[in-house]
mmCIF file of C-alpha atoms in Angstrom:
data_model
loop_
_atom_site.group_PDB
_atom_site.id
_atom_site.type_symbol
_atom_site.label_atom_id
_atom_site.label_comp_id
_atom_site.label_asym_id
_atom_site.label_seq_id
_atom_site.Cartn_x
_atom_site.Cartn_y
_atom_site.Cartn_z
ATOM 1 C CA MET A 9 -0.104 -0.065 0.568
ATOM 2 C CA THR A 10 1.535 3.500 -0.563
ATOM 3 C CA GLY A 11 0.305 7.367 -0.282
ATOM 4 C CA THR A 12 -2.254 7.871 2.427
ATOM 5 C CA THR A 13 -4.015 5.259 2.328
ATOM 6 C CA ARG A 14 -5.049 3.810 6.566
ATOM 7 C CA SER A 15 -1.963 2.015 7.841
ATOM 8 C CA LEU A 16 -1.698 -1.589 7.832
ATOM 9 C CA ALA A 17 -0.018 -1.526 11.279
ATOM 10 C CA PRO A 18 -3.206 -3.147 13.097
ATOM 11 C CA LEU A 19 -2.145 -6.266 11.098
ATOM 12 C CA ALA A 20 1.076 -7.064 12.162
ATOM 13 C CA GLY A 21 0.148 -5.884 15.718
ATOM 14 C CA ALA A 22 -2.872 -8.497 15.933
ATOM 15 C CA TRP A 23 -0.139 -11.348 14.757
ATOM 16 C CA LYS A 24 2.553 -10.740 16.672
ATOM 17 C CA GLN A 25 0.243 -10.962 19.576
ATOM 18 C CA ALA A 26 -1.145 -14.322 17.995
ATOM 19 C CA PHE A 27 1.987 -15.948 17.573
ATOM 20 C CA HIS A 28 3.570 -14.637 20.921
ATOM 21 C CA LEU A 29 0.591 -16.266 22.381
ATOM 22 C CA ALA A 30 1.076 -19.268 20.644
ATOM 23 C CA THR A 31 4.933 -19.842 21.695
ATOM 24 C CA ASP A 32 3.376 -20.013 25.201
ATOM 25 C CA GLY A 33 6.645 -18.293 26.751
ATOM 26 C CA SER A 34 9.251 -20.287 24.720
ATOM 27 C CA GLY A 35 12.486 -18.756 25.418
ATOM 28 C CA SER A 36 12.288 -19.495 21.695
ATOM 29 C CA TYR A 37 10.622 -16.765 20.976
ATOM 30 C CA GLY A 38 13.522 -14.215 21.945
ATOM 31 C CA LYS A 39 15.893 -16.389 20.482
ATOM 32 C CA GLY A 40 14.047 -15.604 17.059
ATOM 33 C CA LEU A 41 13.462 -12.173 17.431
ATOM 34 C CA ASN A 42 17.663 -12.018 17.311
ATOM 35 C CA LEU A 43 17.603 -14.262 14.242
ATOM 36 C CA ALA A 44 15.340 -12.041 12.507
ATOM 37 C CA ARG A 45 16.981 -8.762 13.525
ATOM 38 C CA ASN A 46 20.244 -10.325 12.212
ATOM 39 C CA GLY A 47 18.733 -10.998 8.763
ATOM 40 C CA ALA A 48 18.604 -14.923 9.481
ATOM 41 C CA VAL A 49 15.516 -15.282 7.508
ATOM 42 C CA ALA A 50 15.796 -15.858 3.913
ATOM 43 C CA GLN A 51 13.282 -15.996 1.649
ATOM 44 C CA ILE A 52 9.319 -16.708 2.982
ATOM 45 C CA HIS A 53 7.104 -18.534 0.765
ATOM 46 C CA THR A 54 3.199 -19.053 0.948
ATOM 47 C CA GLN A 55 1.291 -21.618 0.375
ATOM 48 C CA PRO A 56 -2.469 -22.421 1.858
ATOM 49 C CA GLY A 57 -2.125 -23.178 5.472
ATOM 50 C CA ARG A 58 1.104 -23.031 6.029
ATOM 51 C CA ILE A 59 4.584 -20.119 5.737
ATOM 52 C CA ASN A 60 7.637 -21.775 5.029
ATOM 53 C CA ALA A 61 11.280 -19.815 4.436
ATOM 54 C CA PRO A 62 14.857 -21.802 5.228
ATOM 55 C CA VAL A 63 16.362 -19.920 8.733
ATOM 56 C CA ALA A 64 20.496 -20.139 8.871
ATOM 57 C CA ALA A 65 21.715 -20.187 12.880
ATOM 58 C CA LYS A 66 24.916 -21.388 13.580
ATOM 59 C CA LYS A 67 26.330 -22.147 10.102
ATOM 60 C CA ALA A 68 23.479 -24.565 9.645
ATOM 61 C CA THR A 69 20.875 -23.652 7.741
ATOM 62 C CA HIS A 70 17.084 -25.366 8.797
ATOM 63 C CA GLN A 71 13.177 -25.545 6.922
ATOM 64 C CA ALA A 72 10.873 -23.894 9.321
ATOM 65 C CA ALA A 73 7.651 -23.534 8.966
ATOM 66 C CA ILE A 74 4.293 -22.229 10.489
ATOM 67 C CA HIS A 75 1.085 -23.889 9.749
ATOM 68 C CA LEU A 76 -2.402 -22.084 10.057
ATOM 69 C CA PRO A 77 -5.878 -22.895 9.283
ATOM 70 C CA GLU A 78 -7.218 -22.034 5.719
ATOM 71 C CA LEU A 79 -10.471 -19.954 5.969
ATOM 72 C CA THR A 80 -13.726 -21.536 4.478
ATOM 73 C CA ALA A 81 -15.601 -20.557 1.330
ATOM 74 C CA ALA A 82 -18.062 -19.224 3.488
ATOM 75 C CA GLN A 83 -15.842 -16.934 5.491
ATOM 76 C CA TRP A 84 -13.845 -15.474 2.292
ATOM 77 C CA ASP A 85 -17.334 -14.918 0.988
ATOM 78 C CA THR A 86 -18.371 -12.760 4.085
ATOM 79 C CA LEU A 87 -15.262 -10.884 3.894
ATOM 80 C CA ALA A 88 -15.205 -10.380 0.046
ATOM 81 C CA ALA A 89 -19.325 -9.305 0.701
ATOM 82 C CA ARG A 90 -18.247 -6.384 3.062
ATOM 83 C CA LEU A 91 -15.253 -5.367 1.562
ATOM 84 C CA ALA A 92 -17.597 -4.569 -1.446
ATOM 85 C CA GLY A 93 -19.738 -2.306 0.407
ATOM 86 C CA ASP A 94 -16.420 -0.089 1.499
ATOM 87 C CA PRO A 95 -15.906 1.594 -1.072
ATOM 88 C CA GLN A 96 -12.301 2.478 -0.274
ATOM 89 C CA ALA A 97 -11.987 -1.298 -0.001
ATOM 90 C CA VAL A 98 -13.445 -1.591 -3.369
ATOM 91 C CA ALA A 99 -11.286 1.372 -5.269
ATOM 92 C CA ASP A 100 -7.992 -0.695 -3.642
ATOM 93 C CA LEU A 101 -8.637 -3.918 -4.928
ATOM 94 C CA VAL A 102 -9.288 -2.837 -8.271
ATOM 95 C CA ALA A 103 -6.074 -1.121 -8.001
ATOM 96 C CA ASN A 104 -3.977 -4.049 -7.105
ATOM 97 C CA ARG A 105 -3.849 -2.982 -3.223
ATOM 98 C CA ILE A 106 -4.559 -4.626 0.160
ATOM 99 C CA PRO A 107 -7.277 -2.594 1.659
ATOM 100 C CA ALA A 108 -6.830 -1.992 5.145
ATOM 101 C CA THR A 109 -10.164 -2.981 6.108
ATOM 102 C CA ILE A 110 -8.719 -6.347 6.540
ATOM 103 C CA ALA A 111 -7.077 -5.729 9.058
ATOM 104 C CA ASP A 112 -10.008 -4.556 11.405
ATOM 105 C CA SER A 113 -12.056 -7.833 11.453
ATOM 106 C CA GLY A 114 -14.620 -5.348 13.166
ATOM 107 C CA HIS A 115 -14.658 -3.953 9.798
ATOM 108 C CA ALA A 116 -14.088 -7.026 7.872
ATOM 109 C CA GLY A 117 -17.953 -8.915 8.401
ATOM 110 C CA GLY A 118 -16.305 -10.478 12.285
ATOM 111 C CA ILE A 119 -14.019 -12.264 10.077
ATOM 112 C CA SER A 120 -10.128 -12.281 11.392
ATOM 113 C CA ILE A 121 -7.526 -13.137 8.749
ATOM 114 C CA VAL A 122 -5.126 -13.210 11.903
ATOM 115 C CA PRO A 123 -5.457 -16.921 13.116
ATOM 116 C CA PRO A 124 -5.877 -17.274 17.179
ATOM 117 C CA ALA A 125 -3.279 -18.521 19.070
ATOM 118 C CA ASP A 126 -4.350 -21.618 19.484
ATOM 119 C CA SER A 127 -4.690 -22.671 15.771
ATOM 120 C CA ILE A 128 -0.723 -21.634 14.851
ATOM 121 C CA THR A 129 1.390 -24.719 15.143
ATOM 122 C CA PHE A 130 5.032 -24.644 14.184
ATOM 123 C CA SER A 131 7.669 -27.130 12.606
ATOM 124 C CA CYS A 132 11.246 -27.167 11.128
ATOM 125 C CA SER A 133 14.139 -29.797 10.288
ATOM 126 C CA CYS A 134 15.767 -29.167 13.160
ATOM 127 C CA PRO A 135 15.779 -31.743 16.468
ATOM 128 C CA THR A 136 12.695 -29.657 18.124
ATOM 129 C CA GLY A 137 10.943 -28.663 15.240
ATOM 130 C CA ARG A 138 10.445 -31.961 13.912
ATOM 131 C CA SER A 139 8.707 -32.688 17.352
ATOM 132 C CA HIS A 140 6.781 -30.318 15.933
ATOM 133 C CA ARG A 141 7.497 -27.393 19.191
ATOM 134 C CA VAL A 142 8.490 -23.617 18.652
ATOM 135 C CA CYS A 143 12.037 -23.325 17.785
ATOM 136 C CA ASP A 144 14.566 -20.372 17.636
ATOM 137 C CA HIS A 145 14.266 -20.856 13.645
ATOM 138 C CA SER A 146 10.304 -21.512 13.389
ATOM 139 C CA ALA A 147 10.263 -18.077 16.061
ATOM 140 C CA ALA A 148 12.402 -16.512 13.675
ATOM 141 C CA LEU A 149 9.941 -16.774 10.780
ATOM 142 C CA GLY A 150 7.607 -15.764 12.730
ATOM 143 C CA HIS A 151 8.678 -12.475 13.917
ATOM 144 C CA ALA A 152 9.721 -11.777 10.219
ATOM 145 C CA VAL A 153 6.456 -12.386 9.319
ATOM 146 C CA ALA A 154 5.613 -9.578 11.160
ATOM 147 C CA GLU A 155 7.637 -7.221 9.811
ATOM 148 C CA ARG A 156 6.697 -8.275 6.267
ATOM 149 C CA LEU A 157 2.615 -8.066 7.006
ATOM 150 C CA THR A 158 3.806 -4.305 7.732
ATOM 151 C CA THR A 159 3.497 -3.754 4.005
ATOM 152 C CA THR A 160 2.907 -7.552 2.479
ATOM 153 C CA PRO A 161 -0.450 -8.505 3.938
ATOM 154 C CA SER A 162 -0.985 -11.100 0.952
ATOM 155 C CA THR A 163 1.276 -12.971 2.872
ATOM 156 C CA LEU A 164 -0.956 -14.041 5.077
ATOM 157 C CA LEU A 165 -3.880 -13.834 3.020
ATOM 158 C CA GLY A 166 -2.179 -17.204 0.763
ATOM 159 C CA ALA A 167 -1.689 -18.864 3.932
ATOM 160 C CA ARG A 168 -5.306 -18.459 5.396
ATOM 161 C CA GLY A 169 -6.375 -20.146 1.980
ATOM 162 C CA MET A 170 -6.915 -17.505 -0.620
ATOM 163 C CA THR A 171 -4.175 -14.486 -3.429
ATOM 164 C CA ALA A 172 -5.254 -11.340 -2.528
ATOM 165 C CA ARG A 173 -5.431 -11.153 -6.604
ATOM 166 C CA ALA A 174 -8.488 -13.643 -6.457
ATOM 167 C CA LEU A 175 -10.282 -12.025 -3.602
ATOM 168 C CA ALA A 176 -10.194 -9.082 -5.890
ATOM 169 C CA ALA A 177 -11.630 -10.869 -8.466
ATOM 170 C CA HIS A 178 -14.502 -12.097 -5.649
ATOM 171 C CA VAL A 179 -15.006 -8.229 -4.963
ATOM 172 C CA ARG A 180 -15.543 -7.489 -8.312
ATOM 173 C CA ASP A 181 -18.000 -10.029 -9.106
ATOM 174 C CA LEU A 182 -20.334 -8.413 -6.643
ATOM 175 C CA VAL A 183 -19.947 -5.103 -7.358
ATOM 176 C CA ASP A 184 -20.087 -5.033 -10.896
ATOM 177 C CA GLY A 185 -23.771 -3.721 -12.328
ATOM 178 C CA ALA A 186 -24.116 -2.222 -8.492
ATOM 179 C CA ASP A 187 -22.923 1.389 -7.518
ATOM 180 C CA PRO A 188 -20.407 1.354 -4.844
ATOM 181 C CA GLY A 189 -20.660 4.842 -3.605
ATOM 182 C CA PRO A 190 -18.642 7.051 -4.258
ATOM 183 C CA LEU A 191 -14.800 7.110 -2.975
ATOM 184 C CA PRO A 192 -13.753 8.810 0.000
ATOM 185 C CA ALA A 193 -11.267 11.358 0.293
ATOM 186 C CA ASP A 194 -7.814 10.146 2.325
ATOM 187 C CA THR A 195 -7.255 12.610 5.406
ATOM 188 C CA ASN A 196 -5.634 15.378 3.034
ATOM 189 C CA GLY A 197 -8.911 15.709 1.032
ATOM 190 C CA THR A 198 -7.438 14.163 -2.514
ATOM 191 C CA VAL A 199 -8.264 11.068 -4.596
ATOM 192 C CA ARG A 200 -5.933 9.011 -6.125
ATOM 193 C CA ALA A 201 -7.322 9.328 -9.789
ATOM 194 C CA ALA A 202 -5.777 5.445 -10.519
ATOM 195 C CA GLN A 203 -8.414 4.462 -7.584
ATOM 196 C CA LEU A 204 -11.420 7.063 -8.954
ATOM 197 C CA TYR A 205 -11.239 5.804 -12.534
ATOM 198 C CA SER A 206 -10.841 2.031 -10.968
ATOM 199 C CA LEU A 207 -13.912 2.416 -9.300
ATOM 200 C CA ALA A 208 -15.891 4.131 -11.666
ATOM 201 C CA ALA A 209 -15.685 1.257 -14.339
ATOM 202 C CA HIS A 210 -17.702 -0.562 -11.530
ATOM 203 C CA ARG A 211 -20.845 1.421 -11.359
ATOM 204 C CA PRO A 212 -24.224 1.103 -13.370
ATOM 205 C CA PRO A 213 -24.333 3.415 -17.044
ATOM 206 C CA GLN A 214 -26.083 6.812 -16.372
ATOM 207 C CA ALA A 215 -27.930 8.428 -18.963
ATOM 208 C CA PRO A 216 -26.562 11.922 -19.549
ATOM 209 C CA PRO A 217 -28.465 15.044 -17.512
ATOM 210 C CA ASP A 218 -31.293 17.165 -18.596
ATOM 211 C CA LEU A 219 -29.532 20.543 -19.290
ATOM 212 C CA ASP A 220 -31.516 23.834 -20.304
ATOM 213 C CA LEU A 221 -28.909 25.250 -22.435
ATOM 214 C CA ASP A 222 -31.123 28.470 -22.824
ATOM 215 C CA THR A 223 -30.502 29.051 -19.018
ATOM 216 C CA VAL A 224 -27.863 31.894 -18.145
ATOM 217 C CA SER A 225 -28.361 30.404 -14.048
ATOM 218 C CA PRO A 226 -25.244 27.978 -12.775
ATOM 219 C CA LEU A 227 -25.234 24.617 -14.450
ATOM 220 C CA THR A 228 -25.761 22.662 -12.108
ATOM 221 C CA TYR A 229 -25.397 18.457 -11.867
ATOM 222 C CA SER A 230 -24.892 15.448 -9.273
ATOM 223 C CA ASP A 231 -22.491 13.210 -11.785
ATOM 224 C CA PRO A 232 -21.133 13.566 -15.399
ATOM 225 C CA PRO A 233 -21.773 10.943 -18.059
ATOM 226 C CA LEU A 234 -19.794 7.362 -17.071
ATOM 227 C CA PRO A 235 -16.591 7.065 -17.343
ATOM 228 C CA GLY A 236 -16.474 10.365 -15.766
ATOM 229 C CA PRO A 237 -15.659 10.393 -12.005
ATOM 230 C CA ARG A 238 -17.940 11.433 -9.615
ATOM 231 C CA ALA A 239 -18.758 15.831 -8.812
ATOM 232 C CA GLN A 240 -17.225 15.471 -5.665
ATOM 233 C CA ASP A 241 -14.419 13.003 -6.812
ATOM 234 C CA MET A 242 -13.758 15.445 -9.275
ATOM 235 C CA THR A 243 -13.599 18.889 -7.207
ATOM 236 C CA ARG A 244 -11.248 16.890 -4.671
ATOM 237 C CA MET A 245 -9.614 16.569 -7.495
ATOM 238 C CA ILE A 246 -9.157 20.011 -8.976
ATOM 239 C CA ALA A 247 -8.303 21.440 -5.768
ATOM 240 C CA ASP A 248 -5.676 19.365 -5.380
ATOM 241 C CA ALA A 249 -3.884 19.546 -8.907
ATOM 242 C CA ALA A 250 -4.894 23.393 -8.232
ATOM 243 C CA ALA A 251 -2.784 23.345 -4.540
ATOM 244 C CA ARG A 252 -0.079 21.336 -6.581
ATOM 245 C CA ALA A 253 0.087 23.786 -9.382
ATOM 246 C CA GLN A 254 0.408 26.799 -6.868
ATOM 247 C CA THR A 255 3.699 24.553 -4.912
ATOM 248 C CA LEU A 256 4.991 24.676 -9.087
ATOM 249 C CA LEU A 257 4.313 28.153 -9.638
ATOM 250 C CA ALA A 258 5.792 29.541 -6.460
ATOM 251 C CA ASP A 259 9.128 26.957 -7.021
ATOM 252 C CA THR A 260 8.315 25.423 -3.824
ATOM 253 C CA ALA A 261 7.876 22.049 -4.796
ATOM 254 C CA THR A 262 10.463 19.387 -3.095
ATOM 255 C CA ALA A 263 9.887 16.409 -5.283
ATOM 256 C CA PRO A 264 11.482 16.556 -8.744
ATOM 257 C CA HIS A 265 8.535 17.024 -11.663
ATOM 258 C CA ASP A 266 10.698 16.691 -14.981
ATOM 259 C CA GLU A 267 10.539 14.362 -17.895
ATOM 260 C CA LEU A 268 11.995 11.634 -16.498
ATOM 261 C CA ALA A 269 9.882 11.521 -13.636
ATOM 262 C CA ASP A 270 7.231 11.279 -16.006
ATOM 263 C CA ILE A 271 8.582 8.561 -18.284
ATOM 264 C CA LEU A 272 8.972 6.617 -15.135
ATOM 265 C CA ARG A 273 6.137 7.050 -13.912
ATOM 266 C CA ILE A 274 4.127 5.446 -17.150
ATOM 267 C CA LEU A 275 6.705 2.763 -17.058
ATOM 268 C CA ALA A 276 5.535 2.370 -13.586
ATOM 269 C CA SER A 277 1.494 1.325 -14.608
ATOM 270 C CA PRO A 278 0.766 -1.806 -15.037
ATOM 271 C CA ASP A 279 1.277 -2.020 -18.763
ATOM 272 C CA GLY A 280 4.084 -0.204 -18.609
ATOM 273 C CA ALA A 281 6.736 -2.674 -19.028
ATOM 274 C CA ASP A 282 5.794 -3.110 -22.594
ATOM 275 C CA ARG A 283 7.601 0.595 -23.327
ATOM 276 C CA VAL A 284 10.677 -0.033 -22.009
ATOM 277 C CA PRO A 285 12.179 -0.411 -25.063
ATOM 278 C CA ALA A 286 10.448 2.985 -26.555
ATOM 279 C CA ALA A 287 11.720 4.707 -23.352
ATOM 280 C CA GLN A 288 15.778 3.305 -23.498
ATOM 281 C CA HIS A 289 15.692 4.846 -27.502
ATOM 282 C CA ALA A 290 14.455 8.274 -26.033
ATOM 283 C CA THR A 291 16.434 8.835 -22.880
ATOM 284 C CA GLY A 292 19.875 6.767 -23.851
ATOM 285 C CA ILE A 293 19.634 4.970 -20.277
ATOM 286 C CA PRO A 294 20.322 1.409 -19.944
ATOM 287 C CA GLU A 295 16.689 -0.768 -19.826
ATOM 288 C CA ALA A 296 18.213 -2.434 -16.902
ATOM 289 C CA THR A 297 18.713 0.724 -15.453
ATOM 290 C CA LEU A 298 15.112 1.909 -16.370
ATOM 291 C CA ARG A 299 13.535 -1.273 -14.810
ATOM 292 C CA ALA A 300 15.697 -0.883 -11.662
ATOM 293 C CA MET A 301 14.231 2.596 -11.214
ATOM 294 C CA MET A 302 10.573 1.527 -11.795
ATOM 295 C CA ILE A 303 11.325 -0.099 -8.655
ATOM 296 C CA GLY A 304 12.442 3.273 -7.230
ATOM 297 C CA TYR A 305 9.637 4.969 -8.513
ATOM 298 C CA ARG A 306 7.042 2.196 -7.192
ATOM 299 C CA HIS A 307 8.331 2.218 -3.776
ATOM 300 C CA GLY A 308 9.444 6.069 -3.331
ATOM 301 C CA GLY A 309 7.793 8.123 -6.468
ATOM 302 C CA PRO A 310 10.106 10.105 -8.346
ATOM 303 C CA ALA A 311 12.215 10.861 -6.064
ATOM 304 C CA GLY A 312 12.662 7.223 -5.413
ATOM 305 C CA ALA A 313 13.186 7.010 -9.282
ATOM 306 C CA HIS A 314 16.104 9.624 -9.559
ATOM 307 C CA ALA A 315 17.777 8.228 -6.215
ATOM 308 C CA THR A 316 17.664 4.677 -8.021
ATOM 309 C CA LEU A 317 19.578 6.782 -11.270
ATOM 310 C CA ALA A 318 22.454 8.503 -8.442
ATOM 311 C CA ALA A 319 22.829 9.247 -5.162
ATOM 312 C CA THR A 320 21.449 13.017 -4.606
ATOM 313 C CA ALA A 321 24.844 14.834 -3.507
ATOM 314 C CA ALA A 322 25.441 15.268 0.348
ATOM 315 C CA THR A 323 28.212 16.557 2.568
ATOM 316 C CA THR A 324 31.067 15.026 4.215
ATOM 317 C CA ASP A 325 29.870 15.982 7.738
ATOM 318 C CA ASP A 326 25.874 14.368 6.517
ATOM 319 C CA LEU A 327 27.183 11.639 5.638
ATOM 320 C CA GLU A 328 29.521 11.168 8.608
ATOM 321 C CA ARG A 329 26.502 12.148 11.062
ATOM 322 C CA ALA A 330 23.822 9.460 9.118
ATOM 323 C CA ARG A 331 26.601 6.696 9.811
ATOM 324 C CA GLN A 332 26.546 7.708 13.431
ATOM 325 C CA THR A 333 23.171 7.634 13.821
ATOM 326 C CA ILE A 334 23.068 4.059 12.388
ATOM 327 C CA HIS A 335 25.586 2.875 14.469
ATOM 328 C CA THR A 336 23.931 4.360 17.619
ATOM 329 C CA SER A 337 20.832 3.153 17.226
ATOM 330 C CA ARG A 338 22.530 -0.508 16.623
ATOM 331 C CA ALA A 339 20.598 -0.990 13.179
ATOM 332 C CA VAL A 340 23.789 -2.248 11.719
ATOM 333 C CA GLY A 341 24.715 -5.795 12.298
ATOM 334 C CA LEU A 342 28.241 -7.126 12.304
ATOM 335 C CA GLY A 343 29.461 -5.555 9.286
ATOM 336 C CA THR A 344 31.296 -1.756 8.879
ATOM 337 C CA VAL A 345 29.131 1.335 7.444
ATOM 338 C CA ASP A 346 31.585 2.960 4.765
ATOM 339 C CA ILE A 347 30.758 6.253 3.061
ATOM 340 C CA ASP A 348 31.314 5.444 -0.474
ATOM 341 C CA GLY A 349 30.809 8.894 -2.513
ATOM 342 C CA ASP A 350 27.321 10.080 -1.891
ATOM 343 C CA THR A 351 25.927 6.411 -0.179
ATOM 344 C CA LEU A 352 26.255 4.579 3.049
ATOM 345 C CA THR A 353 26.647 1.188 2.488
ATOM 346 C CA ASP A 354 28.158 -2.017 4.649
ATOM 347 C CA THR A 355 29.424 -4.531 1.660
ATOM 348 C CA THR A 356 29.363 -7.524 4.558
ATOM 349 C CA ALA A 357 25.550 -7.394 4.491
ATOM 350 C CA GLY A 358 24.776 -6.363 0.979
ATOM 351 C CA VAL A 359 23.363 -3.522 1.512
ATOM 352 C CA GLN A 360 23.027 0.387 1.217
ATOM 353 C CA ILE A 361 21.234 4.113 2.001
ATOM 354 C CA ARG A 362 21.368 7.181 -0.589
ATOM 355 C CA PRO A 363 20.018 10.422 0.052
ATOM 356 C CA GLY A 364 17.557 11.389 -2.243
ATOM 357 C CA PRO A 365 16.592 14.857 -3.874
ATOM 358 C CA ASP A 366 13.837 15.183 -1.542
ATOM 359 C CA GLY A 367 16.095 14.677 1.556
ATOM 360 C CA ARG A 368 15.120 11.542 2.262
ATOM 361 C CA TRP A 369 17.368 8.466 2.740
ATOM 362 C CA TYR A 370 16.249 5.413 0.449
ATOM 363 C CA PRO A 371 17.236 1.601 0.868
ATOM 364 C CA PHE A 372 18.933 -0.644 -1.572
ATOM 365 C CA THR A 373 19.985 -4.211 -1.755
ATOM 366 C CA LEU A 374 23.146 -5.597 -3.846
ATOM 367 C CA TRP A 375 21.139 -7.958 -6.394
ATOM 368 C CA ARG A 376 24.257 -9.837 -8.573
ATOM 369 C CA ALA A 377 28.055 -7.561 -8.902
ATOM 370 C CA ASP A 378 27.829 -4.046 -8.500
ATOM 371 C CA GLU A 379 23.889 -3.815 -9.277
ATOM 372 C CA TRP A 380 21.939 -2.469 -7.277
ATOM 373 C CA ARG A 381 18.088 -2.683 -6.460
ATOM 374 C CA PRO A 382 15.378 -0.201 -5.012
ATOM 375 C CA ALA A 383 13.693 -1.869 -1.578
ATOM 376 C CA PRO A 384 10.911 0.076 0.219
ATOM 377 C CA GLY A 385 11.264 2.232 3.209
ATOM 378 C CA ALA A 386 12.120 5.711 2.318
ATOM 379 C CA CYS A 387 12.742 7.399 5.511
ATOM 380 C CA ASP A 388 13.803 11.118 7.331
ATOM 381 C CA ASP A 389 16.256 8.892 9.766
ATOM 382 C CA PRO A 390 19.400 7.101 8.167
ATOM 383 C CA ALA A 391 18.804 4.456 10.861
ATOM 384 C CA GLU A 392 14.957 3.675 9.705
ATOM 385 C CA ALA A 393 16.190 3.309 6.434
ATOM 386 C CA PHE A 394 18.633 0.458 7.506
ATOM 387 C CA ARG A 395 17.362 -1.483 8.869
ATOM 388 C CA ALA A 396 14.260 -1.190 6.114
ATOM 389 C CA ALA A 397 17.711 -2.453 3.130
ATOM 390 C CA ARG A 398 18.391 -5.052 6.039
ATOM 391 C CA ARG A 399 14.969 -6.366 6.210
ATOM 392 C CA ALA A 400 14.563 -6.811 2.331
ATOM 393 C CA ARG A 401 18.300 -7.756 2.071
ATOM 394 C CA ALA A 402 16.657 -10.951 4.337
ATOM 395 C CA ALA A 403 14.047 -11.285 2.297
ATOM 396 C CA ARG A 404 15.769 -11.768 -0.792
ATOM 397 C CA PRO A 405 18.715 -13.936 -0.241
ATOM 398 C CA LEU A 406 21.851 -12.485 -2.742
ATOM 399 C CA ARG A 407 21.495 -13.421 -5.935
ATOM 400 C CA ARG A 408 25.547 -14.759 -7.195
#
């Protein structure tokens, strides 16, 4: 989820509580937390009823798993019906985002995506795990899942028996031919265009308004004909566009607004990958770099794309202060954070953070050779950005 969408932190919090209770006071809970923080959990895989991942500890790698009960078809129907009645949830789903509504069973038809503690079980290839007791490795996996749920709730959806795409299709079937209502504005009063037009596609046909063109009084009507957005949504979008234009005219915009950012915006759209060769020809930027910038744009918008292309110039003092902040916060593991040009890099861990044109720090992970891939979690605090890079590195093993 991006932008001002409601936080999914309650989903991660509910999982932490249930997972903690499921460990039943075992000392492995704390040991697993240390393993997870040190990047011991590799790629997490999800299938119905199961979440598993390789976990490295004491020079050995074990296959840890957490077992969850799948939701029944009736429970998925109840959840989908509740989501179909929420315009924000519908708009999120049709725009390929997971709605924050699922984090609260009170707003999800009473269905809890997080299972009760007594239905969570563990297994592992280690001796303790083979007896289906929680071990350090399966506990580390539980902590890693909690971190992932703040940005990727589909991890838990899949384990409960339905992919995010299947849930979106189920909800779309329920709203086809029905009017889901207006899309509510975000907390700052704006409405996202992608969600607005996705929602409009599911509204029933509407006859054009009967206008008296001979009158001299101002024309008023409820909504324009489809596929146009609703009047109140359009008003909010116009107000937002006017505010952005005023910022640009006053020369106070902080984010980069240029032709390259517009190209990356198009490439980062669902059908944008097909335009990469044309963009490469137009910009002269290698295709591999453009594809990495697409990822950077999805994580951090125009500033994320620019940070992927090159770090914003920073003074030695700023870089040194950021490095000290990372060390003081103990975000770094056993490696050393080096100042490398305008970046802070831990080559041992394969992570890096870069200053972006908007003043934030952007996390990266080593992909292969000297190729760095952007990761989610850009932040004003370099220590938090560094932690985000370590989490992304733990979720994606180093490519050789």
